[in-house]
Tab-separated table of C-alpha atoms in Angstrom:
chain	number	residue	atom	x	y	z
A	1	GLN	CA	62.657	-43.558	-24.319
A	2	LEU	CA	60.289	-44.547	-27.160
A	3	GLY	CA	57.401	-42.173	-26.300
A	4	CYS	CA	54.750	-44.893	-26.274
A	5	ILE	CA	51.307	-43.862	-25.053
A	6	ASP	CA	48.321	-45.983	-24.107
A	7	SER	CA	44.888	-45.127	-22.726
A	8	THR	CA	41.759	-46.818	-21.548
A	9	GLU	CA	38.246	-45.792	-20.466
A	10	ILE	CA	36.862	-46.481	-17.021
A	11	GLU	CA	33.147	-46.282	-16.329
A	12	VAL	CA	32.286	-44.701	-12.990
A	13	ASN	CA	28.793	-45.301	-11.698
A	14	LEU	CA	27.266	-42.604	-9.482
A	15	PHE	CA	24.765	-44.112	-7.097
A	16	PRO	CA	21.908	-41.824	-6.113
A	17	SER	CA	21.428	-40.597	-2.571
A	18	PRO	CA	18.232	-41.570	-0.742
A	19	ASN	CA	15.200	-39.555	-1.774
A	20	PHE	CA	12.505	-39.025	0.844
A	21	SER	CA	9.796	-36.605	1.941
A	22	SER	CA	8.337	-35.684	5.332
A	23	SER	CA	4.807	-35.166	6.619
A	24	LEU	CA	4.512	-33.019	9.746
A	25	SER	CA	2.031	-32.618	12.554
A	26	HIS	CA	3.086	-29.568	14.544
A	27	VAL	CA	2.644	-29.064	18.294
A	28	SER	CA	-1.023	-28.388	19.032
A	29	CYS	CA	-0.642	-26.114	22.079
A	30	ASN	CA	2.197	-23.969	23.340
A	31	GLY	CA	4.496	-26.013	25.566
A	32	TYR	CA	3.001	-29.378	24.576
A	33	GLN	CA	4.993	-32.316	23.194
A	34	ASP	CA	2.653	-33.893	20.690
A	35	GLY	CA	4.349	-33.153	17.366
A	36	THR	CA	4.893	-35.939	14.825
A	37	ILE	CA	7.178	-36.468	11.805
A	38	GLN	CA	6.452	-39.211	9.261
A	39	ILE	CA	8.994	-40.072	6.521
A	40	SER	CA	8.147	-41.733	3.218
A	41	SER	CA	10.146	-42.576	0.087
A	42	THR	CA	9.480	-43.731	-3.478
A	43	ASP	CA	13.000	-45.144	-3.893
A	44	THR	CA	13.171	-48.768	-4.987
A	45	SER	CA	16.192	-49.418	-2.747
A	46	ASN	CA	15.809	-50.118	0.926
A	47	ILE	CA	16.267	-47.030	3.146
A	48	THR	CA	17.074	-46.963	6.831
A	49	TYR	CA	16.473	-43.884	8.976
A	50	TYR	CA	18.227	-42.604	12.081
A	51	TRP	CA	17.390	-39.651	14.339
A	52	PRO	CA	20.561	-38.794	16.317
A	53	GLN	CA	18.783	-36.545	18.841
A	54	LEU	CA	16.101	-39.129	19.544
A	55	GLY	CA	18.131	-42.324	19.216
A	56	SER	CA	15.393	-43.722	16.971
A	57	ASP	CA	15.563	-45.611	13.676
A	58	SER	CA	11.836	-45.355	12.924
A	59	SER	CA	10.273	-43.666	9.901
A	60	VAL	CA	7.692	-42.152	12.271
A	61	VAL	CA	8.650	-40.234	15.433
A	62	SER	CA	6.092	-38.689	17.773
A	63	GLY	CA	5.816	-36.981	21.153
A	64	LEU	CA	7.945	-34.110	19.856
A	65	GLY	CA	8.212	-30.617	21.277
A	66	THR	CA	9.032	-27.579	19.204
A	67	GLY	CA	12.517	-27.643	17.681
A	68	SER	CA	14.681	-28.854	14.799
A	69	TYR	CA	15.273	-32.606	14.364
A	70	LEU	CA	18.095	-34.089	12.271
A	71	LEU	CA	17.360	-37.144	10.099
A	72	VAL	CA	20.053	-39.303	8.464
A	73	ALA	CA	18.767	-41.611	5.700
A	74	THR	CA	20.934	-44.403	4.255
A	75	ASN	CA	20.097	-46.633	1.277
A	76	ASP	CA	21.361	-50.181	0.685
A	77	LEU	CA	24.141	-48.796	-1.535
A	78	GLY	CA	25.620	-46.969	1.469
A	79	CYS	CA	24.678	-43.467	0.279
A	80	ASN	CA	23.479	-40.947	2.870
A	81	SER	CA	21.132	-37.963	2.880
A	82	GLU	CA	20.519	-35.612	5.800
A	83	ASP	CA	17.723	-33.203	6.533
A	84	SER	CA	16.875	-30.934	9.463
A	85	ILE	CA	13.112	-30.895	10.045
A	86	LEU	CA	11.453	-28.127	12.064
A	87	ILE	CA	8.466	-28.675	14.363
A	88	ASN	CA	6.615	-25.461	15.291
A	89	GLN	CA	4.227	-24.551	18.086
A	90	PRO	CA	1.643	-21.767	18.486
A	91	PRO	CA	2.526	-18.777	20.684
A	92	PRO	CA	1.250	-18.634	24.288
A	93	MET	CA	-2.433	-17.765	24.600
A	94	ILE	CA	-1.723	-15.021	27.132
A	95	ASP	CA	-0.004	-12.147	25.365
A	96	SER	CA	-0.263	-9.484	28.092
A	97	LEU	CA	-2.256	-8.347	31.132
A	98	SER	CA	-3.723	-4.996	32.145
A	99	VAL	CA	-4.438	-4.388	35.833
A	100	LEU	CA	-6.559	-1.818	37.676
A	101	PRO	CA	-5.628	-1.199	41.340
A	102	ALA	CA	-7.954	-1.744	44.276
A	103	TYR	CA	-8.581	1.018	46.825
A	104	CYS	CA	-10.314	1.566	50.161
A	105	ASP	CA	-9.338	-2.042	51.029
A	106	LYS	CA	-12.330	-3.236	49.033
A	107	PRO	CA	-12.704	-5.745	46.157
A	108	ASN	CA	-12.852	-3.111	43.431
A	109	GLY	CA	-9.686	-3.898	41.487
A	110	GLY	CA	-9.763	-5.403	38.034
A	111	ALA	CA	-7.740	-7.109	35.332
A	112	GLU	CA	-7.985	-7.858	31.617
A	113	VAL	CA	-6.027	-10.460	29.683
A	114	PHE	CA	-5.099	-9.987	26.012
A	115	LEU	CA	-4.810	-13.158	23.948
A	116	GLY	CA	-2.168	-14.005	21.361
A	117	SER	CA	-3.422	-17.395	20.165
A	118	GLY	CA	-6.043	-20.080	20.712
A	119	LEU	CA	-9.522	-20.681	19.364
A	120	ALA	CA	-12.735	-19.224	20.800
A	121	PRO	CA	-14.743	-19.748	22.867
A	122	TYR	CA	-12.435	-19.380	25.853
A	123	THR	CA	-12.975	-20.246	29.515
A	124	PHE	CA	-11.530	-17.780	32.033
A	125	ASN	CA	-10.789	-18.847	35.604
A	126	TRP	CA	-9.771	-15.892	37.789
A	127	SER	CA	-8.701	-16.352	41.395
A	128	GLY	CA	-10.861	-14.187	43.624
A	129	ASN	CA	-13.608	-13.960	40.994
A	130	SER	CA	-15.912	-16.800	39.980
A	131	ALA	CA	-17.207	-15.098	36.833
A	132	ASN	CA	-16.154	-16.619	33.499
A	133	ALA	CA	-15.507	-13.227	31.917
A	134	ASN	CA	-12.774	-11.024	30.535
A	135	PRO	CA	-12.088	-8.431	31.884
A	136	ALA	CA	-12.598	-9.376	35.531
A	137	ASP	CA	-13.630	-7.015	38.315
A	138	GLY	CA	-14.225	-7.289	42.028
A	139	LEU	CA	-10.604	-8.167	42.827
A	140	LEU	CA	-8.937	-7.386	46.127
A	141	GLY	CA	-5.405	-6.049	46.228
A	142	GLY	CA	-2.794	-8.808	46.237
A	143	THR	CA	-1.543	-11.697	44.106
A	144	HIS	CA	-3.986	-13.361	41.729
A	145	SER	CA	-3.898	-15.908	38.933
A	146	ILE	CA	-5.707	-16.421	35.637
A	147	GLY	CA	-6.199	-19.736	33.891
A	148	ILE	CA	-7.514	-19.932	30.312
A	149	THR	CA	-8.765	-22.889	28.276
A	150	ASP	CA	-9.678	-22.581	24.599
A	151	SER	CA	-12.078	-24.670	22.527
A	152	GLU	CA	-9.268	-27.067	21.523
A	153	GLY	CA	-8.394	-27.820	25.140
A	154	CYS	CA	-5.186	-25.765	25.161
A	155	VAL	CA	-4.461	-24.135	28.514
A	156	ASP	CA	-2.372	-21.210	29.676
A	157	SER	CA	-2.006	-19.437	33.015
A	158	ALA	CA	-0.288	-16.462	34.604
A	159	GLN	CA	0.087	-14.764	37.965
A	160	PHE	CA	-0.293	-11.028	38.472
A	161	ALA	CA	-0.505	-8.505	41.285
A	162	VAL	CA	-3.350	-6.050	41.886
A	163	PRO	CA	-1.927	-3.007	43.718
A	164	ASN	CA	-3.753	-2.009	46.887
A	165	LEU	CA	-3.912	1.781	47.048
A	166	GLY	CA	-5.654	1.786	50.420
A	167	PHE	CA	-7.704	4.875	51.197
A	168	PHE	CA	-7.452	8.045	49.136
A	169	ASP	CA	-7.571	11.753	49.928
A	170	ALA	CA	-10.156	14.057	48.354
A	171	ILE	CA	-8.700	17.399	47.270
A	172	ILE	CA	-10.683	20.542	46.355
A	173	GLU	CA	-9.141	23.306	44.262
A	174	PRO	CA	-9.155	26.230	44.697
A	175	ASP	CA	-9.253	26.181	48.481
A	176	SER	CA	-12.700	26.854	50.020
A	177	LEU	CA	-11.298	29.887	51.899
A	178	PHE	CA	-10.428	31.502	48.584
A	179	LEU	CA	-13.956	30.902	47.254
A	180	GLU	CA	-15.430	32.913	50.131
A	181	PHE	CA	-14.128	36.103	48.479
A	182	LEU	CA	-15.752	35.317	45.104
A	183	GLU	CA	-19.348	35.884	44.204
A	184	VAL	CA	-19.117	33.151	41.559
A	185	GLY	CA	-16.428	30.528	41.500
A	186	ASN	CA	-15.583	27.077	40.244
A	187	ALA	CA	-14.242	24.271	42.395
A	188	GLU	CA	-12.736	21.018	41.227
A	189	ALA	CA	-12.451	17.826	43.253
A	190	TYR	CA	-9.933	15.057	42.639
A	191	THR	CA	-8.289	12.255	44.550
A	192	ILE	CA	-4.753	11.347	45.591
A	193	PRO	CA	-3.883	8.747	44.430
A	194	GLU	CA	-6.046	9.107	41.326
A	195	VAL	CA	-8.960	6.651	41.327
A	196	THR	CA	-12.295	6.398	39.545
A	197	VAL	CA	-15.014	7.963	41.697
A	198	ASP	CA	-18.632	7.360	40.751
A	199	THR	CA	-20.303	9.813	43.153
A	200	TYR	CA	-19.376	13.223	44.567
A	201	ASN	CA	-21.444	14.547	47.480
A	202	TRP	CA	-21.019	18.307	47.990
A	203	SER	CA	-22.122	20.043	51.189
A	204	PRO	CA	-23.838	22.412	51.425
A	205	VAL	CA	-25.560	21.882	48.078
A	206	GLU	CA	-27.041	25.380	47.822
A	207	SER	CA	-25.829	27.327	44.765
A	208	VAL	CA	-23.727	24.372	43.618
A	209	ALA	CA	-23.938	23.277	40.002
A	210	CYS	CA	-21.967	20.372	38.549
A	211	PHE	CA	-20.182	20.538	35.228
A	212	ASN	CA	-18.622	17.686	33.246
């Protein structure tokens, strides 16, 4: 063995991966599918695009719902780049509902809707009530619906139940028999179940004073 050594230099060229950017148009209304992604690149090499979830090779994809979309870009040197692009949507317009029960089998229930998104002015369409208002009153006990449209044309709807309490009992405390033994006494009236009462009619009215 003579111990001879030789060497040489090899130049390795590193080809760049595709460079691209995205322009997004997010979903306009909750639940819609009108999002758009547009891809552009300043690379001098030719770039092809592929969206595995969509089966598309276009640089512009539209009709998208909320979610994450994978893009695979390949240049003419065979180098790949991947990116996951997120399309967002606004929250539902209807955040929650508050309901007041009906009683005496009359249309005196009510409801109020609390909004989580959308742009004013809003249009409110309550079943059982033609008024474009929030809150709504004059509702009978039972199942109702609310439909809302905002100024951008976004819509949302929900169903809700107005409890029907039927008729209520009026209770007086202390008992009227107990008051007969008092020269001066206080009596309090309330209802079961508890409802809002606008008028109390006491009889007889002599020596009766009302306190708030």
